[in-house]
XYZ file of C-alpha atoms in Angstrom:
348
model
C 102.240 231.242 195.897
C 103.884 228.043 195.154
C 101.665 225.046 193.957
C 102.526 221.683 194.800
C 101.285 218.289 193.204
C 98.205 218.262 196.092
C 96.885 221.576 194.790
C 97.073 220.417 191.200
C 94.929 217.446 191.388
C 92.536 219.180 193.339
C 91.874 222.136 190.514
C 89.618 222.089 188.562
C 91.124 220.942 184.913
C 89.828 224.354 183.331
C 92.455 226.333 185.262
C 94.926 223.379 184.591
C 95.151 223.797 181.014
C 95.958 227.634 180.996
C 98.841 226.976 183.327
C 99.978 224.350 181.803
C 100.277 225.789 178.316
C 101.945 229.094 180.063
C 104.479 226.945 181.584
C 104.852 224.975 177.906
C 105.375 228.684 176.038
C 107.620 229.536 179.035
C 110.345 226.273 178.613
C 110.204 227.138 174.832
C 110.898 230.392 173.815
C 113.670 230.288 176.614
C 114.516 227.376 174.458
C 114.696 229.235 171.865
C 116.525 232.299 173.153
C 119.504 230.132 174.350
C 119.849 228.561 170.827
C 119.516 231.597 169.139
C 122.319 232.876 171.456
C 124.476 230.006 171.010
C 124.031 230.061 167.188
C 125.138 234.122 167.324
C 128.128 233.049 169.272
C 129.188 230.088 166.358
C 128.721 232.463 164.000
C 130.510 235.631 165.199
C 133.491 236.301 162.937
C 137.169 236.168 164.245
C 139.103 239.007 162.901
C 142.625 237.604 162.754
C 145.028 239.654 164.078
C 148.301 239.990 161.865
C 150.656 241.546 165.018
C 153.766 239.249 164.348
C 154.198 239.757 160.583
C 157.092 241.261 159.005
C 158.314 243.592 156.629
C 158.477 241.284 153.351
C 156.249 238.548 154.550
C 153.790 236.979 151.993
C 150.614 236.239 153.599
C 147.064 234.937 152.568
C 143.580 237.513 153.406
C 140.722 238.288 152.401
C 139.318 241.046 151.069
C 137.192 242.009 153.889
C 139.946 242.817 156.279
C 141.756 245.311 154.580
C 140.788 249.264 155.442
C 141.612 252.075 152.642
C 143.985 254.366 153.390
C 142.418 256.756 150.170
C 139.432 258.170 149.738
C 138.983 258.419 146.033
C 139.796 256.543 143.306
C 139.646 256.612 139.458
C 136.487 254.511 138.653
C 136.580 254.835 134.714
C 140.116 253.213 135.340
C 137.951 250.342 137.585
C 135.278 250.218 134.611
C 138.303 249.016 131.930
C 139.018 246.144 133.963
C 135.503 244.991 134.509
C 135.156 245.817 131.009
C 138.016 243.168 130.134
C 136.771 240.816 133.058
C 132.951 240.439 131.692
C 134.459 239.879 128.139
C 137.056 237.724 129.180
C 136.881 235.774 132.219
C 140.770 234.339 131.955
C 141.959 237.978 132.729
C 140.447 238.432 135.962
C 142.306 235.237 137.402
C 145.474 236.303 135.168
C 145.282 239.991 137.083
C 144.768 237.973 140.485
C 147.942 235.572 139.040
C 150.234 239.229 138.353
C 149.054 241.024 142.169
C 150.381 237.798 143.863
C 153.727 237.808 142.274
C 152.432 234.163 140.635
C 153.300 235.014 136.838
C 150.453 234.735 134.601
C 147.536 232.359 134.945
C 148.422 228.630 133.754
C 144.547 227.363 134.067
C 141.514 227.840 134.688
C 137.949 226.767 133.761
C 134.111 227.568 134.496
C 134.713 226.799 138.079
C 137.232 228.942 139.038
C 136.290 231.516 141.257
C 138.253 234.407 142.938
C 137.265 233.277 146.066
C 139.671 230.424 145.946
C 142.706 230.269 144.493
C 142.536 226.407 144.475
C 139.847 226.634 141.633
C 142.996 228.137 139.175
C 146.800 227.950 138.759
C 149.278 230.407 138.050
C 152.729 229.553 136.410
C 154.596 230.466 139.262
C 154.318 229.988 143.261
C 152.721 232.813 144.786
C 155.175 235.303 146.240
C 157.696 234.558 143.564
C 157.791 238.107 141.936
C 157.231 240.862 145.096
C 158.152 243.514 142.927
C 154.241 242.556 141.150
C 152.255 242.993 144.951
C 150.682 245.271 146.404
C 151.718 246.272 150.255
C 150.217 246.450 153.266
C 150.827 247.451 156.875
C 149.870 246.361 159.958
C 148.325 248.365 162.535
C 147.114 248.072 166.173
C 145.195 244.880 166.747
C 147.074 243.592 164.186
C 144.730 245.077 161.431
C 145.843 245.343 157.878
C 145.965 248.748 155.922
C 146.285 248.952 152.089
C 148.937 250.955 151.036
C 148.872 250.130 146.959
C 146.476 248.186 145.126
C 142.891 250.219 145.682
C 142.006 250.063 141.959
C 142.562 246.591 141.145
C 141.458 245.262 144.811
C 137.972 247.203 144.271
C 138.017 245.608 140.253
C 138.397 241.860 142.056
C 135.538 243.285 144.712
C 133.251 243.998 141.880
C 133.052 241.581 139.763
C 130.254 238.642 139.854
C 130.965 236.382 142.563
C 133.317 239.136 144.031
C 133.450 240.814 147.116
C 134.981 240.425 150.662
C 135.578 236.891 150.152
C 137.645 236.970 147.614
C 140.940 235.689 149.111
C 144.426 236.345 147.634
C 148.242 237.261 149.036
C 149.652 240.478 149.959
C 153.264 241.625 150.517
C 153.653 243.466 154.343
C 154.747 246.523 153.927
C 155.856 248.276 157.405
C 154.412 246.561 160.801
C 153.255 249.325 162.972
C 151.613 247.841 165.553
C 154.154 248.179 168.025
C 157.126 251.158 168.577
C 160.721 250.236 168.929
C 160.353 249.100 172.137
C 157.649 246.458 172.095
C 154.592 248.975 173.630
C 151.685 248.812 171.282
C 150.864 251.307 169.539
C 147.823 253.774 170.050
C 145.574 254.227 166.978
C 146.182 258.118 167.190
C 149.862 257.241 167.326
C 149.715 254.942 164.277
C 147.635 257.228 162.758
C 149.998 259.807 163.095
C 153.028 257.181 161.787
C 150.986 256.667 158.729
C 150.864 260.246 157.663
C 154.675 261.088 158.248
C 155.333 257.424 155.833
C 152.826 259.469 153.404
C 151.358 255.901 153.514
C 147.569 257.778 154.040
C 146.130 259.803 151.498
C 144.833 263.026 153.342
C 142.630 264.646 150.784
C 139.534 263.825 149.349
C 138.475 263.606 145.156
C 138.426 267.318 144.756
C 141.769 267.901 147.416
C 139.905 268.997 150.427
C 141.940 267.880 153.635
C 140.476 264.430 155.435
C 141.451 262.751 158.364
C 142.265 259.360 159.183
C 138.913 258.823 160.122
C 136.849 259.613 157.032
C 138.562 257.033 154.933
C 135.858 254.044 154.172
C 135.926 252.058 156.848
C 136.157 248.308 153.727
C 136.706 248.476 149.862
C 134.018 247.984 147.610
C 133.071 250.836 144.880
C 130.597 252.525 146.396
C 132.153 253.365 149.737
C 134.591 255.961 147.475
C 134.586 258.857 145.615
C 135.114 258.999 141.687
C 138.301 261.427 141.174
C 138.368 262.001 137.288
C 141.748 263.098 137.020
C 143.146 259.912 138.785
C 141.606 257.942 135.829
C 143.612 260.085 132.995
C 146.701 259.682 134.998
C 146.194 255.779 134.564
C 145.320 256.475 130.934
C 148.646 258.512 130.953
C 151.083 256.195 132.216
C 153.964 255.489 129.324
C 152.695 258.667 127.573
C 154.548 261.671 130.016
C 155.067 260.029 132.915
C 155.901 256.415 134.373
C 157.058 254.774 137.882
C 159.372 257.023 139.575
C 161.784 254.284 139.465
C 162.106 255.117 136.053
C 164.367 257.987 136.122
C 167.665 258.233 137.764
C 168.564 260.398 140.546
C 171.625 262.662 139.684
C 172.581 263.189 143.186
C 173.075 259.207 143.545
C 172.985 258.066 140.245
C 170.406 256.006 141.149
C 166.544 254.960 140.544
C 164.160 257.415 142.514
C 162.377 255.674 145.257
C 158.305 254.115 144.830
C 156.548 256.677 146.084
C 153.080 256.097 146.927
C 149.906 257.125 145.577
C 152.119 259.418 142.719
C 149.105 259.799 140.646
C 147.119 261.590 142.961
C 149.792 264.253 143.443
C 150.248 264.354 139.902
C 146.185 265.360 139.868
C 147.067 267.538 142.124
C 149.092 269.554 139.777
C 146.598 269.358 136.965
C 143.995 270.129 139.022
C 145.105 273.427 139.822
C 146.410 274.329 135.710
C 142.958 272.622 133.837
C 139.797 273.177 134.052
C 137.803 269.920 133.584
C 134.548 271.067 132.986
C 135.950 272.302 129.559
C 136.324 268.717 128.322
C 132.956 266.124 128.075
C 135.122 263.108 129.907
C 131.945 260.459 128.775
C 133.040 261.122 125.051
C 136.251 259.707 123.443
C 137.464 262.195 121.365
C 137.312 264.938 124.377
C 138.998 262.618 126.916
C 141.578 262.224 124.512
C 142.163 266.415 123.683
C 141.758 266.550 127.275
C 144.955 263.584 127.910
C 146.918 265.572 125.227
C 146.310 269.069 126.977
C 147.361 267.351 130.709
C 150.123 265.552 128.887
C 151.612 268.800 127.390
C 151.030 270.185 130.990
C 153.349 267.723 132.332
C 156.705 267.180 130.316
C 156.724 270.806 129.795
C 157.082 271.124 134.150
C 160.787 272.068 135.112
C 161.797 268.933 136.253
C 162.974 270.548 139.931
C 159.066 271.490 140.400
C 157.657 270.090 143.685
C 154.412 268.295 142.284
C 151.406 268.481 144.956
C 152.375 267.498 148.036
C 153.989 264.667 147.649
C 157.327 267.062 148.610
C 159.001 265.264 145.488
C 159.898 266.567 142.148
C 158.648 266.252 138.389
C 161.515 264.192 137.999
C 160.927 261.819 141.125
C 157.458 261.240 140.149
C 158.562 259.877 137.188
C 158.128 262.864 134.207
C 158.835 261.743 130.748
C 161.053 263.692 128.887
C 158.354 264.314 126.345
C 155.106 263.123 124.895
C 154.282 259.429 123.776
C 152.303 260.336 120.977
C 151.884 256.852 119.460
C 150.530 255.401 122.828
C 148.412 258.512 122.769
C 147.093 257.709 119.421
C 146.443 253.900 120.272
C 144.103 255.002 122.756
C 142.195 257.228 120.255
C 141.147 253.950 118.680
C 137.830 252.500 118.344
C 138.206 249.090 120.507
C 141.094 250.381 122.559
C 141.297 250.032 126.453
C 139.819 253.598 126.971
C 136.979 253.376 124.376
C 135.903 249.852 126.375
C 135.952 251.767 129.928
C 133.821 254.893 128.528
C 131.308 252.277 126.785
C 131.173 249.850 130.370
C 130.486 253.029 131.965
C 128.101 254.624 129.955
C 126.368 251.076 130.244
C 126.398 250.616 134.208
C-alpha cells in the first residue's frame, strides 16, 4: 500500500510519528552504509606490482611486500642487532645505510625514523655499492620474494617504530614472472623455478622437508622458527668458514659463486655430527665450547665433501683452512657481540 500526501494529512499524528521516524532511521543508516563502503574502498591497499623490473634494478619497497622464501632463522643472531640498535640508535640507520649499497650513515638525529629515509643521510647515493644488497625476485603478479637479507630485514621489522612500513631499496635478483616467451608464469611453475635456482629454502628449523606454501606468508619475528645452529654459523663467520667467494675454484682459478642461504646447509652438516642438547646455548661459556667443537667439525671436513644439500662442497661454501682462534677468543669476552645477544635475549 502506497500512501500519498491525502492519506497523510488525514492520519491521525500518533501513527505519523512512528512512520516518520522509520523512514528517518531508514535514509540514515543507508547513509551510513554507503559511506562506510566508500571509506573501505579509499582505504583498500594497492599492492604494486613489480612485473617490468630487471635483473640489477635498484628499486624502493616496503617491508610489507616482501614474502620469505625460509622458514627459520637464527634469532639470537636477530637479538645482537637489536641489542646494538636499543643501545645505539646511529647503527640501526648505519645497517639500513650498508643494505642499500649507501656507505655508512652521514646523519641523523632524534627524528629519524626507518620509515623514511628522508629523516637520515648516508654518504653515498643509494644503489652505489650492489655488492652490500640484498636480492630479490619477482614473481607472478609482480610480487617480490626475498632471496638474502631475512635476518637483518626482520632486525629493521623489530625494532620500535619498525615494522612493514619501514621502506628501504632492494637489488632484483631474477624476474620470474614471465617464461622466455612473454606467457606469465603460473605460481606452481614459479614455484617450481624457485626451487631448481635453490632460491627457496625447503626445510624447516630442525630439516624436515616444507613446501612452498608453508613459508610465512610477511616477515616479522614471530611468523618464524628459531634454528639455533643458524645463529652459531653467524657467530662463526671469519672463524672456519667465510663467503664462498672467498676461496678459489681450482678448476677455473676463480672465486666460487654466492650461493644462497650457505649457512643453513652448513647446519645441516652439524646438525647431523653434534648433539645440541649437550651444550646450555643461554650461557656464554657453553656457546662458546659448543662454537669451538662445530668449528673443529668444520675445517677438519675434506674439502671435496658435499655439505647438506646445497650439492656444493666444503670448499665452495667457503671452509677455512683452519680455526680463527683469536676471533674465537674475542667473542669469549665479557661485552663482546655474543655476550650482548645472550643478555638481550635472556631479557626479552
Amino acid at each position: 500500500m502506497y500512501l500519498n500526501t491525502l492519506d497523510i494529512y488525514q492520519t491521525d499524528l500518533a501513527q505519523i510519528r512512528p512512520v516518520s521516524r522509520l523512514v528517518s532511521t531508514a535514509v540514515f543508516l543507508f547513509s551510513g552504509l554507503m559511506l562506510c563502503s566508500a571509506n573501505a574502498s579509499a582505504v583498500q591497499p594497492v599492492t604494486p606490482d613489480y612485473s617490468s623490473a630487471k635483473p640489477g634494478d635498484v628499486i624502493q619497497i616496503k617491508l610489507s611486500e616482501l614474502y620469505p622464501t625460509q622458514m627459520a632463522v637464527g634469532k639470537l643472531q636477530i637479538d645482537g642487532d637489536l641489542a646494538d640498535y636499543a643501545s645505539d640508535p646511529e647503527s640501526l640507520f648505519n645497517d639500513l645505510c650498508k643494505v642499500q649499497g649507501a656507505g655508512k650513515l652521514a646523519k641523523s638525529d632524534a627524528t629519524s625514523t626507518p620509515k623514511n629515509p628522508a629523516t637520515y643521510s648516508c654518504t653515498l647515493a643509494v644503489g652505489t655499492k650492489k655488492a652490500d644488497m640484498n636480492t630479490v625476485d619477482v614473481g607472478p603478479e609482480g610480487k617480490l620474494y626475498l632471496t638474502d637479507g631475512h635476518h637483518a630485514f626482520n632486525s629493521f621489522w623489530e625494532v620500535p617504530d619498525g615494522g612493514g612500513d619501514v621502506t628501504l631499496s632492494v637489488l632484483i635478483g631474477e624476474n620470474l614472472s614471465r617464461d622466455s616467451s612473454g606467457k606469465p608464469l603460473t605460481q606452481s611453475q614459479f614455484e617450481q623455478k624457485m626451487a631448481e635456482l635453490k632460491h627457496f629454502l625447503p626445510i624447516d628449523a630442525k630439516g624436515n622437508p616444507i613446501t612452498f606454501s608453508q613459508l610465512p606468508d610477511s616477515l616479522g619475528l614471530s611468523k618464524f622458527q628459531d634454528d639455533p645452529l643458524r645463529s652459531m654459523l653467524y657467530y662463526l663467520r671469519g672463524v672456519s668458514y667465510d663467503k664462498s667467494d672467498k676461496n678459489l675454484n681450482p678448476e677455473t682459478g676463480k672465486p666460487y659463486p654466492e650461493v644462497p642461504f650457505l649457512e643453513f646447509y652448513w647446519g645441516q652438516l652439524l646438525s647431523s655430527k653434534m648433539d645440541l642438547t649437550a651444550y646450555n646455548l643461554h650461557q656464554q661459556d657453553d656457546y662458546i665450547r659448543a662454537l669451538k667443537d662445530a668449528a673443529a667439525l668444520m675445517v677438519g671436513l675434506p674439502k671435496q665433501q658435499l655439505i647438506g644439500n646445497s650439492g656444493q662442497t666444503a670448499a665452495a661454501l667457503g671452509q677455512m683452512s683452519r680455526v680463527d682462534k683469536k676471533r674465537l677468543k674475542k667473542l669469549a669476552k665479557p661485552g663482546s657481540k655474543l655476550a650482548k645477544a645472550l643478555a638481550y635475549q635472556a631479557s626479552h
